[in-house]
């Protein structure tokens, strides 16, 4: 085994402490576009706690992706400009509370070296736990480092992604993003200048700043919430998506959805550019 492979594979960081309040919960919901219609009571439940008629604030399931922002297995020493999200898979063990003190245990699961000039895929896991030590969510992230790779390691094949049904979609919805959406979403934690600095975006090969992949991921969660979950955040058991192309803030994301029992398959595209931005999506409801 190469020393670089062993270095990455051994990364682990346990007992990282975080806390969040309803402010972060509402900011995330607004960051993925909920509340765009200030009279929509279904969406207001995620961004407003109610006053004259009090109601419990709801937590978007994928808030788990930012609840412990900054947690991870350790420094990977990658070329930051060339790193993009590959895939995200979150398993929800119980509904997230509106405010909490939590811990995060992170470790690298596997490293797939695609070879010199082809990059490397690093898969790592973070388990979020409440103060009692009970699991709240398990996040598995796939990170594609386009500027690294070729250091050797075992010859491994990545698992096949979720297969989308071959029939026509059962439902199709359009979700509009705002031109300033990346500037709002970055306040949830991800300050990568790729999403806010035009000069940095051009250096990375994009004509202008792109929307965070994890914001698009949250948008797909929102799509399932408003269609097959009836805005019930507690119904989510798993949400998986593979990132295939970036969204530019202001574009409309079109989601195709298929329902088979408690499994919702989905893909998302930007029709105006003819690109698919999310592939092999899967939500398990229960």
Short mmCIF file of C-alpha atoms in Angstrom, two decimals:
data_model
loop_
_atom_site.label_atom_id
_atom_site.label_comp_id
_atom_site.label_asym_id
_atom_site.label_seq_id
_atom_site.Cartn_x
_atom_site.Cartn_y
_atom_site.Cartn_z
CA UNK A 1 0.00 0.00 0.00
CA UNK A 2 1.21 3.51 -0.72
CA UNK A 3 1.98 5.80 2.21
CA UNK A 4 -0.49 8.40 0.85
CA UNK A 5 -3.30 5.84 0.71
CA UNK A 6 -2.60 4.70 4.27
CA UNK A 7 -2.43 8.31 5.45
CA UNK A 8 -5.87 9.11 4.06
CA UNK A 9 -7.45 5.81 5.08
CA UNK A 10 -6.37 6.20 8.71
CA UNK A 11 -7.89 9.65 9.24
CA UNK A 12 -10.32 9.75 12.17
CA UNK A 13 -11.69 12.46 14.45
CA UNK A 14 -14.03 11.48 17.29
CA UNK A 15 -16.05 13.51 19.80
CA UNK A 16 -16.16 16.82 17.92
CA UNK A 17 -18.52 19.14 19.79
CA UNK A 18 -21.10 21.41 18.13
CA UNK A 19 -24.24 23.29 19.04
CA UNK A 20 -27.01 24.91 17.03
CA UNK A 21 -30.22 26.82 17.71
CA UNK A 22 -33.45 27.54 15.86
CA UNK A 23 -31.63 30.41 14.12
CA UNK A 24 -29.39 27.99 12.21
CA UNK A 25 -32.37 25.73 11.49
CA UNK A 26 -34.37 28.58 9.93
CA UNK A 27 -31.37 29.98 8.05
CA UNK A 28 -30.75 26.61 6.40
CA UNK A 29 -34.39 26.27 5.37
CA UNK A 30 -34.32 29.76 3.88
CA UNK A 31 -30.96 28.99 2.25
CA UNK A 32 -32.48 26.13 0.22
CA UNK A 33 -35.38 28.35 -0.79
CA UNK A 34 -38.17 27.55 1.65
CA UNK A 35 -40.27 30.59 2.50
CA UNK A 36 -39.99 32.22 -0.92
CA UNK A 37 -43.77 32.59 -0.74
CA UNK A 38 -44.31 34.31 2.62
CA UNK A 39 -47.96 33.17 2.67
CA UNK A 40 -47.28 29.45 2.16
CA UNK A 41 -48.08 27.93 5.58
CA UNK A 42 -46.42 24.60 4.70
CA UNK A 43 -43.07 26.28 4.03
CA UNK A 44 -43.42 28.87 6.80
CA UNK A 45 -43.38 26.01 9.31
CA UNK A 46 -39.65 25.58 8.51
CA UNK A 47 -38.69 29.28 8.65
CA UNK A 48 -41.05 30.78 11.23
CA UNK A 49 -42.06 29.50 14.66
CA UNK A 50 -45.48 31.20 14.73
CA UNK A 51 -46.57 33.89 17.20
CA UNK A 52 -50.31 34.46 17.67
CA UNK A 53 -50.90 30.81 16.94
CA UNK A 54 -47.75 29.07 18.17
CA UNK A 55 -46.59 26.03 16.24
CA UNK A 56 -43.48 23.87 16.58
CA UNK A 57 -40.71 24.82 14.18
CA UNK A 58 -39.94 22.02 11.71
CA UNK A 59 -36.37 21.01 10.83
CA UNK A 60 -35.52 20.15 7.23
CA UNK A 61 -33.99 16.63 7.37
CA UNK A 62 -30.93 17.63 5.33
CA UNK A 63 -30.11 20.31 7.91
CA UNK A 64 -28.01 17.41 9.23
CA UNK A 65 -25.50 18.29 6.49
CA UNK A 66 -24.66 21.62 8.18
CA UNK A 67 -25.55 20.92 11.84
CA UNK A 68 -21.89 20.12 12.53
CA UNK A 69 -20.34 22.20 9.76
CA UNK A 70 -16.57 21.88 9.76
CA UNK A 71 -16.51 18.39 11.22
CA UNK A 72 -14.50 15.79 9.38
CA UNK A 73 -11.86 13.08 9.74
CA UNK A 74 -8.92 15.49 9.49
CA UNK A 75 -6.76 17.46 7.06
CA UNK A 76 -6.47 15.67 3.70
CA UNK A 77 -4.01 18.12 2.06
CA UNK A 78 -5.88 18.26 -1.25
CA UNK A 79 -5.80 20.85 -4.04
CA UNK A 80 -8.77 22.88 -2.77
CA UNK A 81 -9.50 24.61 -6.07
CA UNK A 82 -10.03 21.22 -7.75
CA UNK A 83 -12.19 19.56 -5.06
CA UNK A 84 -15.92 19.02 -5.68
CA UNK A 85 -18.68 17.08 -3.93
CA UNK A 86 -19.31 13.72 -5.57
CA UNK A 87 -22.17 12.20 -3.61
CA UNK A 88 -24.01 12.55 -0.32
CA UNK A 89 -25.91 9.84 1.56
CA UNK A 90 -27.60 10.71 4.85
CA UNK A 91 -29.39 8.17 7.02
CA UNK A 92 -31.76 9.71 9.58
CA UNK A 93 -32.00 7.75 12.83
CA UNK A 94 -34.47 10.14 14.46
CA UNK A 95 -35.89 13.62 13.73
CA UNK A 96 -33.42 16.42 14.39
CA UNK A 97 -34.34 18.67 17.35
CA UNK A 98 -34.87 22.40 16.82
CA UNK A 99 -31.81 23.16 19.00
CA UNK A 100 -29.16 20.81 20.37
CA UNK A 101 -25.66 20.18 21.62
CA UNK A 102 -24.25 17.39 19.49
CA UNK A 103 -21.07 15.44 18.86
CA UNK A 104 -19.66 14.30 15.54
CA UNK A 105 -17.51 11.20 14.96
CA UNK A 106 -15.76 11.25 11.58
CA UNK A 107 -13.63 8.69 9.75
CA UNK A 108 -12.49 7.84 6.22
CA UNK A 109 -14.27 4.78 4.85
CA UNK A 110 -12.41 4.26 1.57
CA UNK A 111 -10.12 5.88 -1.00
CA UNK A 112 -10.50 5.25 -4.74
CA UNK A 113 -7.44 6.42 -6.68
CA UNK A 114 -8.45 6.77 -10.33
CA UNK A 115 -4.90 7.34 -11.49
CA UNK A 116 -2.63 10.23 -12.47
CA UNK A 117 -4.54 13.18 -13.96
CA UNK A 118 -7.84 11.43 -13.17
CA UNK A 119 -8.22 12.37 -9.52
CA UNK A 120 -9.15 10.49 -6.39
CA UNK A 121 -12.49 9.83 -4.68
CA UNK A 122 -12.43 9.89 -0.87
CA UNK A 123 -15.45 8.54 1.01
CA UNK A 124 -15.82 9.57 4.63
CA UNK A 125 -18.48 9.18 7.28
CA UNK A 126 -19.70 11.44 10.08
CA UNK A 127 -22.08 10.21 12.78
CA UNK A 128 -24.03 12.89 14.64
CA UNK A 129 -25.10 12.08 18.21
CA UNK A 130 -27.16 13.90 20.83
CA UNK A 131 -26.09 14.54 24.42
CA UNK A 132 -27.29 11.05 25.42
CA UNK A 133 -25.00 9.50 22.83
CA UNK A 134 -27.92 8.46 20.64
CA UNK A 135 -27.43 8.60 16.87
CA UNK A 136 -29.25 11.41 15.08
CA UNK A 137 -27.89 10.97 11.56
CA UNK A 138 -25.10 9.24 9.66
CA UNK A 139 -23.60 11.24 6.81
CA UNK A 140 -21.53 9.55 4.11
CA UNK A 141 -19.79 12.00 1.79
CA UNK A 142 -17.95 11.31 -1.43
CA UNK A 143 -15.32 13.94 -2.27
CA UNK A 144 -13.80 14.07 -5.76
CA UNK A 145 -10.34 15.65 -5.74
CA UNK A 146 -9.69 16.33 -9.43
CA UNK A 147 -6.16 17.61 -8.83
CA UNK A 148 -4.93 14.62 -6.83
CA UNK A 149 -4.54 10.95 -7.59
CA UNK A 150 -1.96 8.65 -9.05
CA UNK A 151 -0.35 7.83 -5.68
CA UNK A 152 -1.29 4.15 -5.76
CA UNK A 153 -3.35 1.99 -3.46
CA UNK A 154 -5.56 -1.04 -3.89
CA UNK A 155 -7.48 -1.50 -7.12
CA UNK A 156 -11.04 -0.94 -5.95
CA UNK A 157 -14.30 -0.36 -7.80
CA UNK A 158 -16.84 2.07 -6.43
CA UNK A 159 -20.28 0.61 -5.64
CA UNK A 160 -22.95 1.02 -8.32
CA UNK A 161 -25.26 3.99 -7.69
CA UNK A 162 -29.02 3.74 -7.14
CA UNK A 163 -30.77 2.83 -10.41
CA UNK A 164 -33.47 5.20 -11.66
CA UNK A 165 -36.65 3.51 -13.03
CA UNK A 166 -36.83 3.27 -16.82
CA UNK A 167 -40.47 4.44 -17.01
CA UNK A 168 -41.56 8.05 -17.38
CA UNK A 169 -41.46 10.10 -14.15
CA UNK A 170 -44.49 9.86 -11.88
CA UNK A 171 -44.16 13.56 -11.09
CA UNK A 172 -42.12 16.52 -12.36
CA UNK A 173 -41.73 19.80 -10.48
CA UNK A 174 -39.83 23.06 -11.06
CA UNK A 175 -37.98 24.78 -8.22
CA UNK A 176 -36.62 28.26 -8.88
CA UNK A 177 -33.38 29.42 -7.27
CA UNK A 178 -32.59 33.06 -6.50
CA UNK A 179 -29.67 34.95 -8.08
CA UNK A 180 -28.32 35.60 -4.55
CA UNK A 181 -29.02 32.11 -3.17
CA UNK A 182 -25.37 31.06 -2.86
CA UNK A 183 -24.65 34.22 -0.85
CA UNK A 184 -27.36 33.19 1.62
CA UNK A 185 -26.53 29.49 1.73
CA UNK A 186 -22.85 30.14 2.43
CA UNK A 187 -23.91 31.60 5.81
CA UNK A 188 -24.80 28.04 6.82
CA UNK A 189 -21.06 27.31 6.96
CA UNK A 190 -19.56 26.70 3.54
CA UNK A 191 -17.54 29.83 2.77
CA UNK A 192 -15.78 28.31 -0.25
CA UNK A 193 -15.17 31.34 -2.53
CA UNK A 194 -16.14 29.21 -5.52
CA UNK A 195 -19.72 30.15 -4.61
CA UNK A 196 -19.25 33.86 -3.97
CA UNK A 197 -16.09 35.24 -5.61
CA UNK A 198 -16.28 35.70 -9.41
CA UNK A 199 -12.46 35.80 -9.75
CA UNK A 200 -12.04 32.56 -7.80
CA UNK A 201 -14.81 30.88 -9.82
CA UNK A 202 -13.09 31.81 -13.09
CA UNK A 203 -9.80 30.41 -11.80
CA UNK A 204 -11.62 27.13 -11.07
CA UNK A 205 -12.95 27.04 -14.64
CA UNK A 206 -16.46 28.46 -14.19
CA UNK A 207 -17.77 31.65 -15.83
CA UNK A 208 -19.33 32.79 -12.54
CA UNK A 209 -19.88 31.51 -8.99
CA UNK A 210 -21.87 28.28 -8.80
CA UNK A 211 -24.47 27.18 -6.30
CA UNK A 212 -23.21 24.88 -3.55
CA UNK A 213 -23.74 21.25 -4.43
CA UNK A 214 -25.10 20.77 -0.93
CA UNK A 215 -27.63 23.54 -1.54
CA UNK A 216 -28.82 21.64 -4.60
CA UNK A 217 -28.92 18.53 -2.40
CA UNK A 218 -31.15 20.40 0.06
CA UNK A 219 -33.35 21.56 -2.82
CA UNK A 220 -33.95 17.92 -3.81
CA UNK A 221 -34.94 17.17 -0.20
CA UNK A 222 -37.34 20.10 -0.41
CA UNK A 223 -38.75 18.60 -3.61
CA UNK A 224 -39.54 15.30 -1.90
CA UNK A 225 -40.92 17.15 1.14
CA UNK A 226 -43.48 19.03 -0.97
CA UNK A 227 -44.53 16.06 -3.09
CA UNK A 228 -44.48 12.62 -1.47
CA UNK A 229 -43.68 13.49 2.17
CA UNK A 230 -46.52 16.01 2.69
CA UNK A 231 -44.03 18.32 4.44
CA UNK A 232 -43.47 15.71 7.18
CA UNK A 233 -39.76 15.93 8.05
CA UNK A 234 -40.01 12.95 10.41
CA UNK A 235 -40.90 10.67 7.48
CA UNK A 236 -37.35 10.74 6.05
CA UNK A 237 -35.17 7.68 6.63
CA UNK A 238 -32.50 8.28 3.96
CA UNK A 239 -31.66 10.84 1.28
CA UNK A 240 -29.01 10.08 -1.36
CA UNK A 241 -27.87 12.11 -4.37
CA UNK A 242 -24.97 12.10 -6.81
CA UNK A 243 -23.73 15.47 -8.11
CA UNK A 244 -23.17 15.58 -11.86
CA UNK A 245 -23.12 19.26 -12.87
CA UNK A 246 -23.36 22.60 -11.04
CA UNK A 247 -26.37 24.89 -10.82
CA UNK A 248 -25.89 28.62 -11.32
CA UNK A 249 -27.85 30.80 -8.87
CA UNK A 250 -31.02 32.06 -10.51
CA UNK A 251 -31.61 28.94 -12.59
CA UNK A 252 -34.70 26.73 -12.33
CA UNK A 253 -34.12 23.17 -11.16
CA UNK A 254 -36.51 20.60 -12.64
CA UNK A 255 -36.96 17.43 -10.60
CA UNK A 256 -38.27 14.16 -12.02
CA UNK A 257 -39.58 11.81 -9.32
CA UNK A 258 -40.60 8.15 -9.28
CA UNK A 259 -42.43 6.47 -6.39
CA UNK A 260 -42.07 2.75 -5.67
CA UNK A 261 -43.51 1.94 -2.26
CA UNK A 262 -41.56 3.93 0.31
CA UNK A 263 -38.67 4.62 -2.09
CA UNK A 264 -38.65 7.85 -4.08
CA UNK A 265 -36.16 7.96 -6.94
CA UNK A 266 -35.26 11.32 -8.44
CA UNK A 267 -33.04 13.20 -10.85
CA UNK A 268 -32.72 16.93 -11.39
CA UNK A 269 -31.81 19.02 -14.40
CA UNK A 270 -31.50 22.60 -15.60
CA UNK A 271 -33.52 22.62 -18.80
CA UNK A 272 -32.26 26.02 -19.97
CA UNK A 273 -28.75 24.57 -20.37
CA UNK A 274 -29.78 20.98 -21.10
CA UNK A 275 -27.75 19.55 -18.21
CA UNK A 276 -28.50 17.01 -15.50
CA UNK A 277 -27.29 18.31 -12.14
CA UNK A 278 -28.33 15.45 -9.83
CA UNK A 279 -28.28 11.76 -10.76
CA UNK A 280 -29.22 8.49 -9.05
CA UNK A 281 -31.20 10.20 -6.30
CA UNK A 282 -33.04 8.13 -3.69
CA UNK A 283 -35.18 9.01 -0.69
CA UNK A 284 -36.51 6.36 1.67
CA UNK A 285 -39.64 7.38 3.59
CA UNK A 286 -41.10 5.55 6.56
#
